[in-house]
PDB file of C-alpha atoms in Angstrom:
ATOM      1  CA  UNK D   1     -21.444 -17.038  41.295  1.00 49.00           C
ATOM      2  CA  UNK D   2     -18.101 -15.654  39.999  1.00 55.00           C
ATOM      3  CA  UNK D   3     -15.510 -15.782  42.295  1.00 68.00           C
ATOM      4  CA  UNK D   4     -13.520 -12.625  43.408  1.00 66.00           C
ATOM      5  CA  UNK D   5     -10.691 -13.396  41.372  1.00 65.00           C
ATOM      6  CA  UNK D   6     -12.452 -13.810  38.218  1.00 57.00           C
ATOM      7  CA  UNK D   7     -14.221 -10.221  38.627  1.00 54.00           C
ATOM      8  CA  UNK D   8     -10.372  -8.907  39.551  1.00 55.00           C
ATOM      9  CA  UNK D   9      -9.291  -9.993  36.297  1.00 58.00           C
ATOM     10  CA  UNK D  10     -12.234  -8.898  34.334  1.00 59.00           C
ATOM     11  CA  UNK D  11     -11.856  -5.396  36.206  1.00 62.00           C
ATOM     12  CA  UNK D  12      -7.939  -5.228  35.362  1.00 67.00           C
ATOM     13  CA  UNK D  13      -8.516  -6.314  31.655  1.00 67.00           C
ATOM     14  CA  UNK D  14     -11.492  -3.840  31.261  1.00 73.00           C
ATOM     15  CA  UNK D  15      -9.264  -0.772  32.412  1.00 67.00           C
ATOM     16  CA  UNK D  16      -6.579  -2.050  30.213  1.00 74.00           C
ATOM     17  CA  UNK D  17      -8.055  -2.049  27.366  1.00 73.00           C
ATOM     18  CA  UNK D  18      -9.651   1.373  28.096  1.00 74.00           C
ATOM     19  CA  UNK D  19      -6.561   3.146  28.641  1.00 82.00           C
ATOM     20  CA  UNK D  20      -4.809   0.746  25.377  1.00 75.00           C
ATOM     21  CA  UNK D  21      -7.400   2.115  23.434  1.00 82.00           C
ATOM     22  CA  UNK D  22      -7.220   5.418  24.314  1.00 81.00           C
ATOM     23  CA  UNK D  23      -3.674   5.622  24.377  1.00 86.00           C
ATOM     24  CA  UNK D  24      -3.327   4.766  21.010  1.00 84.00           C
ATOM     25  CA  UNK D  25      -6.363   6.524  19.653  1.00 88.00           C
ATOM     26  CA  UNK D  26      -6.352  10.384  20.548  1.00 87.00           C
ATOM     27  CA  UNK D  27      -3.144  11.322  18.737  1.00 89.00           C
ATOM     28  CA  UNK D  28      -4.564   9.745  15.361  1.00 90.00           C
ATOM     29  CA  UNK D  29      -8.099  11.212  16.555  1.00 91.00           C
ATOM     30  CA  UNK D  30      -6.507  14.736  17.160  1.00 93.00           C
ATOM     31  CA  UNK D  31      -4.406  14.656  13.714  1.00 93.00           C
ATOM     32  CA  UNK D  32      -7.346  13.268  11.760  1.00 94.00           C
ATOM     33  CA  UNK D  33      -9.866  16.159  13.223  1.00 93.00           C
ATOM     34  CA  UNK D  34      -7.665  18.654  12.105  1.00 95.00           C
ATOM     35  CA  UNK D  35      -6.704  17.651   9.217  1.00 95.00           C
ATOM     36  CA  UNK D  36     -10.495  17.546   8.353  1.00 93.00           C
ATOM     37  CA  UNK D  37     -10.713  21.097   8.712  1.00 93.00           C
ATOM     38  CA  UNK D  38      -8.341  21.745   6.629  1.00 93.00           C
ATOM     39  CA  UNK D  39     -10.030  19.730   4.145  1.00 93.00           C
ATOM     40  CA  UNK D  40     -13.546  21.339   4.659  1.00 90.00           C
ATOM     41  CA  UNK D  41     -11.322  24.614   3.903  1.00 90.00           C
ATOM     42  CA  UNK D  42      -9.509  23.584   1.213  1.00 90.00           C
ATOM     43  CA  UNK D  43     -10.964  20.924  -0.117  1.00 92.00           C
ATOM     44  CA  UNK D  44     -10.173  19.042  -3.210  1.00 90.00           C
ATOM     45  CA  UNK D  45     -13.687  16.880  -3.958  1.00 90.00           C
ATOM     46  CA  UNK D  46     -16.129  19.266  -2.358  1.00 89.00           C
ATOM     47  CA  UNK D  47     -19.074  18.278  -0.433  1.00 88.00           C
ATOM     48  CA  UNK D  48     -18.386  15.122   0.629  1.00 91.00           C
ATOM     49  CA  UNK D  49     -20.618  13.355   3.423  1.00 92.00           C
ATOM     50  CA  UNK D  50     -20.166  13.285   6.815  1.00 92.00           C
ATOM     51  CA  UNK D  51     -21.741   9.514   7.245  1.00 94.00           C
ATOM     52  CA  UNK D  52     -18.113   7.809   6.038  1.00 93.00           C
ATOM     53  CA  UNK D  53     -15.576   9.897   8.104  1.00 94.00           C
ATOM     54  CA  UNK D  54     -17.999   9.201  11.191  1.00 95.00           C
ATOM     55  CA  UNK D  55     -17.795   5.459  10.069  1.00 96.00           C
ATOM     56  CA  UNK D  56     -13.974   5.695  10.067  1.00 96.00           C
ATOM     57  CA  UNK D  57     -13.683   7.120  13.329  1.00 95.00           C
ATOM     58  CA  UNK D  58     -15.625   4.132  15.215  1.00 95.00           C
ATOM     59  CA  UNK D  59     -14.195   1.458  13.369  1.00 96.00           C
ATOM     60  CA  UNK D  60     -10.740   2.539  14.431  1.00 95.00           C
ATOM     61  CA  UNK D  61     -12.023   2.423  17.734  1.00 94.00           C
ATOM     62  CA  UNK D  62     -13.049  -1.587  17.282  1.00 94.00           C
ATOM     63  CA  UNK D  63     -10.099  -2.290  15.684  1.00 94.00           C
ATOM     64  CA  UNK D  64      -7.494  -1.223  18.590  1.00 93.00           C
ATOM     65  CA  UNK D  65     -10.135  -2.294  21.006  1.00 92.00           C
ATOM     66  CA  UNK D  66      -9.702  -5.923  18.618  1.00 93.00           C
ATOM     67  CA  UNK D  67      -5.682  -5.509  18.496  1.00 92.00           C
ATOM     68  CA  UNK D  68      -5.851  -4.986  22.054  1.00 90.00           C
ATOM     69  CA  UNK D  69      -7.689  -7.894  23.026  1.00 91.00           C
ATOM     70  CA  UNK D  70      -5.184  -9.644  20.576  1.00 92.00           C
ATOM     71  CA  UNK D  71      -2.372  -8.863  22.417  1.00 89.00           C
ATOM     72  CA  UNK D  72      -4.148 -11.116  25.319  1.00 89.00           C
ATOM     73  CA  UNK D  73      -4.537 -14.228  23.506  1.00 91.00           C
ATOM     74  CA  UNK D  74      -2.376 -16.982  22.031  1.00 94.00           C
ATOM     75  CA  UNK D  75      -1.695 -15.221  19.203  1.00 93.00           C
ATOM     76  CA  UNK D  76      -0.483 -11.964  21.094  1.00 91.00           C
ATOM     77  CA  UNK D  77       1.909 -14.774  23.069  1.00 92.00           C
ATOM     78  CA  UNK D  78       2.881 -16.150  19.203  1.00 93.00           C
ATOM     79  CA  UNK D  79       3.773 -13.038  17.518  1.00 91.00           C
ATOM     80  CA  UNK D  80       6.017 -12.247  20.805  1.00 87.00           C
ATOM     81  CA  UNK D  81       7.628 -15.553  20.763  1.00 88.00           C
ATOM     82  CA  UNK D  82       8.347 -14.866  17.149  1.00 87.00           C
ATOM     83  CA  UNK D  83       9.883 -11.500  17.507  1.00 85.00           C
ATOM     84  CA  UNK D  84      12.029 -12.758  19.872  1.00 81.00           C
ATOM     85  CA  UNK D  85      13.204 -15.993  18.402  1.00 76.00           C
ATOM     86  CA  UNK D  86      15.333 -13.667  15.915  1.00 68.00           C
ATOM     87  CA  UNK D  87      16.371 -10.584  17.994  1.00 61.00           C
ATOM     88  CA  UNK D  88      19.360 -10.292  15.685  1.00 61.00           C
ATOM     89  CA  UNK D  89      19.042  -6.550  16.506  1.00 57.00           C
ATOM     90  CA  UNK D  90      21.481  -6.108  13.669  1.00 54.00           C
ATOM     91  CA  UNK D  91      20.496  -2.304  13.815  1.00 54.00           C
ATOM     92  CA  UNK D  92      20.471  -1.632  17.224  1.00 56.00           C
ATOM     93  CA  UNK D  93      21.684   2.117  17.774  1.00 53.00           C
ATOM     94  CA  UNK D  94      25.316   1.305  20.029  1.00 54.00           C
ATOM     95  CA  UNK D  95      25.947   5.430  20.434  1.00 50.00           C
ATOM     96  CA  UNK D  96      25.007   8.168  20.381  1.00 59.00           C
ATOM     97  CA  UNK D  97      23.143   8.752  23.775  1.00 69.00           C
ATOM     98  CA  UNK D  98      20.115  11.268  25.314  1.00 73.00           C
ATOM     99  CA  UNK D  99      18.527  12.477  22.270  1.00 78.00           C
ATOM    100  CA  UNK D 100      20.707  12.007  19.660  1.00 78.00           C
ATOM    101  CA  UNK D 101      19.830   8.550  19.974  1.00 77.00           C
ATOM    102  CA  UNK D 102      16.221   9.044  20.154  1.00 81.00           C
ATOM    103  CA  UNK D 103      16.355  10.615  17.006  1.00 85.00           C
ATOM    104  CA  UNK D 104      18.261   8.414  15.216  1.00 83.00           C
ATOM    105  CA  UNK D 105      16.349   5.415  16.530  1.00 84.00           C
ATOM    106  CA  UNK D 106      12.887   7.310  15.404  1.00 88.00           C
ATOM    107  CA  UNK D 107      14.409   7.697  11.771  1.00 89.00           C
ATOM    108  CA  UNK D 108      15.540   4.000  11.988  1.00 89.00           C
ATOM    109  CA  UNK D 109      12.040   2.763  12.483  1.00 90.00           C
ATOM    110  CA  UNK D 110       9.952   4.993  10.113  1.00 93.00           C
ATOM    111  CA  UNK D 111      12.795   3.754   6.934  1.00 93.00           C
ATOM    112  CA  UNK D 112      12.636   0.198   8.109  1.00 93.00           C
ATOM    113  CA  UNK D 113       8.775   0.168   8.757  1.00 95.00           C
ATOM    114  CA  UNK D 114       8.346   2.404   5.524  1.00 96.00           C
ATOM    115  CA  UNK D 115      10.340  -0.777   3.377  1.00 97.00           C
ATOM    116  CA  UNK D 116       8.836  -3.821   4.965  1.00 97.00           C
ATOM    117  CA  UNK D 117       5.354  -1.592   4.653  1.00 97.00           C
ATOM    118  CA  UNK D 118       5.973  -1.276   0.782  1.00 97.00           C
ATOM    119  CA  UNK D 119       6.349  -4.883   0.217  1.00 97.00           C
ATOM    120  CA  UNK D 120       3.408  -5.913   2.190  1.00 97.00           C
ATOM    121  CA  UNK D 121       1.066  -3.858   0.650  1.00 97.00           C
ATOM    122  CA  UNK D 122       2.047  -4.576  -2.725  1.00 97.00           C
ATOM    123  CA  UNK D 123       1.618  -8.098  -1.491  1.00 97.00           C
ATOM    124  CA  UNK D 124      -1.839  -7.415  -0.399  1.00 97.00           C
ATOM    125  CA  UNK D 125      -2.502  -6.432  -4.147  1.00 96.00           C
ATOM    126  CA  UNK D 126      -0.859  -9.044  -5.674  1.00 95.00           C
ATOM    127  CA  UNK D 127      -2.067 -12.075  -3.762  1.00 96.00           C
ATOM    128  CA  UNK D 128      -6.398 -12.450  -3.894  1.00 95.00           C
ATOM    129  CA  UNK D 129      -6.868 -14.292  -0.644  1.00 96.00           C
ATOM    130  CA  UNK D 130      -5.019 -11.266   1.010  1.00 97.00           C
ATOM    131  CA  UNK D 131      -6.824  -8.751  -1.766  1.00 96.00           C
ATOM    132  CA  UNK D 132      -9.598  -9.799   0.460  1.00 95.00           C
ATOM    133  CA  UNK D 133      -8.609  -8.108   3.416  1.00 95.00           C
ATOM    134  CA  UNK D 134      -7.052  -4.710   1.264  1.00 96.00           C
ATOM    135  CA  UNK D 135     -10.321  -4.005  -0.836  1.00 95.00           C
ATOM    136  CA  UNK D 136     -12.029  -2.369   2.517  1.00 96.00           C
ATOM    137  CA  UNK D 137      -9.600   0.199   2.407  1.00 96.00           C
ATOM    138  CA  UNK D 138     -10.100   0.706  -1.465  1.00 96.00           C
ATOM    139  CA  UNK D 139     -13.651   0.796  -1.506  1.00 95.00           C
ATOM    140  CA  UNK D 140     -14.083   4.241   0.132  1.00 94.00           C
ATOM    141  CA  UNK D 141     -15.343   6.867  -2.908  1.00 93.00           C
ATOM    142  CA  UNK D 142     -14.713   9.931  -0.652  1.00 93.00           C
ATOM    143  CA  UNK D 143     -11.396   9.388   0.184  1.00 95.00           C
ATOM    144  CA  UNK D 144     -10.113  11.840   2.648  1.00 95.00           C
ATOM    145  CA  UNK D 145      -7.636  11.658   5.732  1.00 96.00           C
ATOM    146  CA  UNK D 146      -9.902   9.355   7.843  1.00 96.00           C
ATOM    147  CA  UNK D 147      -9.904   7.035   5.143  1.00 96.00           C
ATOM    148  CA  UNK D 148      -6.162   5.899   6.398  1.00 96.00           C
ATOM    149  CA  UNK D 149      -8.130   4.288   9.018  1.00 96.00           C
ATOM    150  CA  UNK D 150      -9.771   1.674   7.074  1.00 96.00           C
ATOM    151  CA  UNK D 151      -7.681  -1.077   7.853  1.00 96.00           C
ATOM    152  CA  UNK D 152      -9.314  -4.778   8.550  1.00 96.00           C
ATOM    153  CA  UNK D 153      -8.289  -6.703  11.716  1.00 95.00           C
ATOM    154  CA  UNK D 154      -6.946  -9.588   9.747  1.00 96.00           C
ATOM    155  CA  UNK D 155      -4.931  -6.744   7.901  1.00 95.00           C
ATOM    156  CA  UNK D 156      -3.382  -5.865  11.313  1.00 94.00           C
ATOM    157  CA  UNK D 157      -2.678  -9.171  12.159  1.00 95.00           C
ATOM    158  CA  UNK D 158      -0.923  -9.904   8.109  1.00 96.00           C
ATOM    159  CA  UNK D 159       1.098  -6.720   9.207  1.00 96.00           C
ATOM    160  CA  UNK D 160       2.351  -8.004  12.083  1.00 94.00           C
ATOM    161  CA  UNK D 161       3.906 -10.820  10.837  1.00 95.00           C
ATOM    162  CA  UNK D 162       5.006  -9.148   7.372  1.00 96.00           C
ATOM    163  CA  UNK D 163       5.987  -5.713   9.110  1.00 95.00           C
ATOM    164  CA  UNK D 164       6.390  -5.665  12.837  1.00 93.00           C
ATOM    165  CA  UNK D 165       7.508  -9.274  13.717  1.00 92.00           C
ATOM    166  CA  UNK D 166      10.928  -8.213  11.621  1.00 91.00           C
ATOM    167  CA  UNK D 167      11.122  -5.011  12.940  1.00 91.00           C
ATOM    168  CA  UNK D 168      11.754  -6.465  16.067  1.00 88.00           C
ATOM    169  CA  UNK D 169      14.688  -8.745  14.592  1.00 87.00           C
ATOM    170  CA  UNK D 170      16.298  -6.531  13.210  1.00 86.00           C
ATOM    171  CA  UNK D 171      15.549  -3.240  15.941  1.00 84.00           C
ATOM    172  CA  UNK D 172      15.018  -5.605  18.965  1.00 78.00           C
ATOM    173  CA  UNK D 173      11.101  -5.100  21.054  1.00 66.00           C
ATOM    174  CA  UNK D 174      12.149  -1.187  21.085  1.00 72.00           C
ATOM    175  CA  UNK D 175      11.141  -1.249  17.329  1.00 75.00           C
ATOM    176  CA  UNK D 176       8.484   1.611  17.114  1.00 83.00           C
ATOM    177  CA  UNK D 177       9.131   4.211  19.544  1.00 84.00           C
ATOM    178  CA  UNK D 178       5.687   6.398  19.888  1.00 85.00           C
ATOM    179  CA  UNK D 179       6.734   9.509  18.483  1.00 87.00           C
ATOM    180  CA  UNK D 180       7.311   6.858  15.442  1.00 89.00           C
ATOM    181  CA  UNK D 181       4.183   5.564  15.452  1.00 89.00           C
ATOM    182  CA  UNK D 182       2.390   8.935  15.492  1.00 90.00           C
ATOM    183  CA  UNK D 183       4.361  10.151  12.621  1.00 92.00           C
ATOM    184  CA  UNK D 184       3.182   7.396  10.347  1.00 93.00           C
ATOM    185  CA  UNK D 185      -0.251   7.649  11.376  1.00 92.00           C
ATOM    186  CA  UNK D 186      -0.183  11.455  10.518  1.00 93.00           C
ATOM    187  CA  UNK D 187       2.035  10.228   7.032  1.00 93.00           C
ATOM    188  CA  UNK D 188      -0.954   7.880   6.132  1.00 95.00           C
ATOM    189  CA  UNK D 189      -3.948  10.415   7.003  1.00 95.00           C
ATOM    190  CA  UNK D 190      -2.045  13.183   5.051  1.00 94.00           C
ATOM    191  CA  UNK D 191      -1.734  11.222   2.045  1.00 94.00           C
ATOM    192  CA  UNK D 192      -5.160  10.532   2.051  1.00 95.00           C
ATOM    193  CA  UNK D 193      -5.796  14.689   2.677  1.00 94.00           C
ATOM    194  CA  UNK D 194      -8.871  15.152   0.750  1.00 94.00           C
ATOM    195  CA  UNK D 195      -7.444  19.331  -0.161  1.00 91.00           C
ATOM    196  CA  UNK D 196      -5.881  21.072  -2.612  1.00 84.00           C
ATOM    197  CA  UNK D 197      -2.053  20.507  -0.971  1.00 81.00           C
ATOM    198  CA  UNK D 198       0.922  20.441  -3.217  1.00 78.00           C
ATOM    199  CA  UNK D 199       4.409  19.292  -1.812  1.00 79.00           C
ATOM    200  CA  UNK D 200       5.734  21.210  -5.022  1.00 76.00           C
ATOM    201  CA  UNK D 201       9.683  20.662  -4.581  1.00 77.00           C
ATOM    202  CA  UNK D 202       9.845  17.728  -2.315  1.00 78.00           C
ATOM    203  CA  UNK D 203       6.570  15.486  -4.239  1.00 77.00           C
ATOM    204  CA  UNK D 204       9.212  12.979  -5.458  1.00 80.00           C
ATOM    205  CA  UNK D 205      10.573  12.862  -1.771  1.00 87.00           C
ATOM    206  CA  UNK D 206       7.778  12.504  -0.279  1.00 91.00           C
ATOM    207  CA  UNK D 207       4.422  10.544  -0.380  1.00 93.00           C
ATOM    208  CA  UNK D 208       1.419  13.602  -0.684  1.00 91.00           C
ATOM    209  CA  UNK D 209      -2.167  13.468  -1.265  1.00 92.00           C
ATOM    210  CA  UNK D 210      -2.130  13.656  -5.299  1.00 89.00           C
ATOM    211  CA  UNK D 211       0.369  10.922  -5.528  1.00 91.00           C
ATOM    212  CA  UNK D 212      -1.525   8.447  -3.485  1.00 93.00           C
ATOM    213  CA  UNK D 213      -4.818   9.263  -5.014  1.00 91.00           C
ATOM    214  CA  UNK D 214      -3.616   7.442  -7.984  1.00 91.00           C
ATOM    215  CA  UNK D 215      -3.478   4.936  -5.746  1.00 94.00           C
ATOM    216  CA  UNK D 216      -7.238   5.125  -5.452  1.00 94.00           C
ATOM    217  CA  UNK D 217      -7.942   4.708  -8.503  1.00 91.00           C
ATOM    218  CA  UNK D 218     -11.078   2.302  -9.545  1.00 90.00           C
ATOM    219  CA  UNK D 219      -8.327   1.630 -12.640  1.00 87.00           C
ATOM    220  CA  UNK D 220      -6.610  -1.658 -12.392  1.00 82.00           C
ATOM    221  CA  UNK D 221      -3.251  -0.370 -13.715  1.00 84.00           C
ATOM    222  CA  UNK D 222      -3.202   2.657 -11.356  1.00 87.00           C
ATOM    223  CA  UNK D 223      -4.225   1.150  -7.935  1.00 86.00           C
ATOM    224  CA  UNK D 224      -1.816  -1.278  -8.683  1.00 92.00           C
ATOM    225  CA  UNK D 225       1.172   1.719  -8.273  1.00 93.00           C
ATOM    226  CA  UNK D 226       2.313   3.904  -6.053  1.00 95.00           C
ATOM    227  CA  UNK D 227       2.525   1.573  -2.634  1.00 96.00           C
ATOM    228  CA  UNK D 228       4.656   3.451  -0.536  1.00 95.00           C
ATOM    229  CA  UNK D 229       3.369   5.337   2.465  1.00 93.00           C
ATOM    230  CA  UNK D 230       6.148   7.984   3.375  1.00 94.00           C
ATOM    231  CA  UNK D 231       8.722   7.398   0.337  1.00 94.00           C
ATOM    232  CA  UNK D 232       8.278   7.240  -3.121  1.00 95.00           C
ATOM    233  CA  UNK D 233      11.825   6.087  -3.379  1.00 95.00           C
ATOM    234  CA  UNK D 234      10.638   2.253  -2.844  1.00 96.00           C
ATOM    235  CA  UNK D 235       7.940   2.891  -5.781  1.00 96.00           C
ATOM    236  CA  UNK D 236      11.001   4.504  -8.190  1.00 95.00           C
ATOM    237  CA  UNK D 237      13.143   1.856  -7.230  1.00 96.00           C
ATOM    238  CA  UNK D 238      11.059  -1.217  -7.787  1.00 96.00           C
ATOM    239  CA  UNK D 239       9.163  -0.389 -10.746  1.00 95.00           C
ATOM    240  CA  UNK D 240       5.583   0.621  -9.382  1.00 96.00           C
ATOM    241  CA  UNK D 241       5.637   4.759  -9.760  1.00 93.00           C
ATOM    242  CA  UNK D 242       3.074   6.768 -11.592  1.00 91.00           C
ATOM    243  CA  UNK D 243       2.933  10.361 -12.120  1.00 85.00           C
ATOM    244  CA  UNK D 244       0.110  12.482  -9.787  1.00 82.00           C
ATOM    245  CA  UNK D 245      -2.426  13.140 -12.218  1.00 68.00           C
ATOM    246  CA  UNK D 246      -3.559  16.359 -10.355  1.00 59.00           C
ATOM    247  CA  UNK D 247      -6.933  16.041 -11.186  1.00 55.00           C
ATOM    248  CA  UNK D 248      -9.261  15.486  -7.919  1.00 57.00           C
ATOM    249  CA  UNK D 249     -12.545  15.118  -9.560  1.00 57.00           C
ATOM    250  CA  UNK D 250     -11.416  11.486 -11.135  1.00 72.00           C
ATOM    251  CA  UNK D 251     -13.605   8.808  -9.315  1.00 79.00           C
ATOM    252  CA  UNK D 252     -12.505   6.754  -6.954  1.00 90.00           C
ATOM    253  CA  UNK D 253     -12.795   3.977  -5.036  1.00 90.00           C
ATOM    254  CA  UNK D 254     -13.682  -0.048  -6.531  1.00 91.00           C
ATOM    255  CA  UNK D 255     -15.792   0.131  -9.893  1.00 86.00           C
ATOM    256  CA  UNK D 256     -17.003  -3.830  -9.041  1.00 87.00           C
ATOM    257  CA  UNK D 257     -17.930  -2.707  -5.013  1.00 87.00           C
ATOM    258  CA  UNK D 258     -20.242  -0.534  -3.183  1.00 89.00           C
ATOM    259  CA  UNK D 259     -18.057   1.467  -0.118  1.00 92.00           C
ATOM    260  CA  UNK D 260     -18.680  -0.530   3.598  1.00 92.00           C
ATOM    261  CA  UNK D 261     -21.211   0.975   5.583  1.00 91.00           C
ATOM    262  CA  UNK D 262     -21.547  -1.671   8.203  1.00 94.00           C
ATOM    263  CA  UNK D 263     -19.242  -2.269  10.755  1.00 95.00           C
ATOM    264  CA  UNK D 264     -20.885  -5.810  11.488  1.00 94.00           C
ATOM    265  CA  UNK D 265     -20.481  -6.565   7.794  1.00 95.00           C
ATOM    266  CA  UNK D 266     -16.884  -5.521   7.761  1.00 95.00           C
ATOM    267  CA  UNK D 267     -15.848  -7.534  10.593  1.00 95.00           C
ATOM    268  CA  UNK D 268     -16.730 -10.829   8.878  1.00 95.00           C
ATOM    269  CA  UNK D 269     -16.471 -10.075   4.928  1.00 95.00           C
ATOM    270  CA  UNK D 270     -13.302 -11.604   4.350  1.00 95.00           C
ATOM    271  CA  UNK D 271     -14.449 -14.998   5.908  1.00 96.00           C
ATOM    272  CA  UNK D 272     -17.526 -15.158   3.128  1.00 95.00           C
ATOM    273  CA  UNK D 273     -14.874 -14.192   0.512  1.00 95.00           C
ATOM    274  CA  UNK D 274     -12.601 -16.831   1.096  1.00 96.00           C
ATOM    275  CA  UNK D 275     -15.837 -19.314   1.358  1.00 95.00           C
ATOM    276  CA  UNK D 276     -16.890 -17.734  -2.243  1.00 94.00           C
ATOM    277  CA  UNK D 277     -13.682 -18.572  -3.134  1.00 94.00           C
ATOM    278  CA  UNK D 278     -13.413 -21.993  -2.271  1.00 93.00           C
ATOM    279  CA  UNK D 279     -16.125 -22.976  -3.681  1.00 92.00           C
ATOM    280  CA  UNK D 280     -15.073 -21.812  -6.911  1.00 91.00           C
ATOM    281  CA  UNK D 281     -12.188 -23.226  -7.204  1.00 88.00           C
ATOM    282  CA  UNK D 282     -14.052 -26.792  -5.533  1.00 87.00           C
ATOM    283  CA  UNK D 283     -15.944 -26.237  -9.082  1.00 86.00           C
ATOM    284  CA  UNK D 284     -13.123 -25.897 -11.040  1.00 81.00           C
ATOM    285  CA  UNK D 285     -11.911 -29.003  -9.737  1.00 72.00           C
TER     286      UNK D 285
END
């Protein structure tokens, strides 16, 4: 039989990763649901089926469930021991106090995550072993806000060495306050908006739905542009930026892929991939 401290571990685990879960997935559930109304007001590719946004919603449940449970393991106890062996803190906020400080420590996350986010997407693109893990996210066809959600688990873990592991050098462990990680959650689902939205004035300032629909694009040369997720400056500056197109009934999604449907499927794809691609190059060989 199990012994009583066994089943007191399992019972403390099992209510932490309830309330982990939770905690992390009603704001992006509550932003996502309304932002879905707006879309089936407004929206820019009419129509589109329920089946995928319902498949969005429950994978983002496995994959904080699956972060979670990460954070338990060796390689929770890794990335920690990595954030820490820096802690430069070089940004650390000395003054002000109160809110102030809370402020400026918010806008100091979102423009440091925002960079480091930039490069490691771009770097998802550019590098095929790690294309491996991005293409889930590009082979949605309806895209709309839930489709910010698509996001593998081996993706999470690339982004917390590329993105959050020096976030906490250069912020210290206080890197990504909440109200920080809610905003880019909302950022990434509104880009995504599947409605007629125009940011008229401030679309070079900010990141809006037609500008990362070119993103989208089952065109090489276009989903290969426009990386950022709240900025466009990093696109300007580093020579990826294309022009919204403005037209929303352009295809989208991967020409070469059919959209995931299977959750099962999705979890282990990137590991047949790689195998795929092993061989091939064995061949080559």
């Amino acid at each position: 039989m199990l012994d009583a401290e066994f089943l007191h571990l399992l019972d403390v685990r099992a209510y932490q990763l309830v309330i982990g879960v939770w905690s992390l997935y009603w704001p992006t559930m509550l932003v996502v649901t309304l932002l879905m109304l707006v879309e089936r007001r407004f929206p820019l590719e009419p129509d589109q089926p329920w089946r995928p946004w319902l498949f969005n919603m429950v994978w983002h449940t496995l994959l904080l469930a699956i972060s979670v449970v990460l954070s338990w393991t060796a390689w929770g106890q890794f990335v920690t021991w990595l954030g820490a062996s820096g802690q430069l803190s070089l940004l650390r906020m000395a003054a002000p106090q109160g809110l102030a400080r809370e402020v400026a420590c918010v806008a100091l996350a979102l423009l440091t995550h925002d960079f480091l986010m930039y490069w490691a997407h771009r770097l998802q693109h550019g590098v095929p072993v790690l294309w491996v893990l991005h293409q889930f996210h590009h082979d949605e066809r309806h895209v709309n806000s839930s489709t910010s959600l698509r996001t593998h688990w081996l993706g999470l873990m690339l982004t917390q060495l590329l993105v959050m592991v020096p976030m906490m050098w250069l912020l210290g462990f206080e890197a990504m306050p909440p109200a920080a990680y809610v905003i880019l959650n909302t950022f990434a689902a509104i880009s995504h908006l599947n409605a007629k939205v125009s940011f008229g004035r401030f679309a070079a300032l900010i990141v809006g739905p037609q500008y990362h629909r070119v993103h989208h694009s089952p065109e090489r040369r276009l989903h290969d542009r426009n990386f950022a997720t709240v900025l466009p400056l990093w696109d300007i500056v580093f020579g990826t930026w294309a022009a919204p197109t403005g037209n929303g009934d352009r295809p989208l999604g991967l020409s070469y892929a059919v959209p995931s449907n299977s959750h099962r499927r999705v979890l282990v794809q990137p590991f047949v991939d790689w195998w795929r691609m092993a061989r091939r190059a064995a061949v080559r060989i």
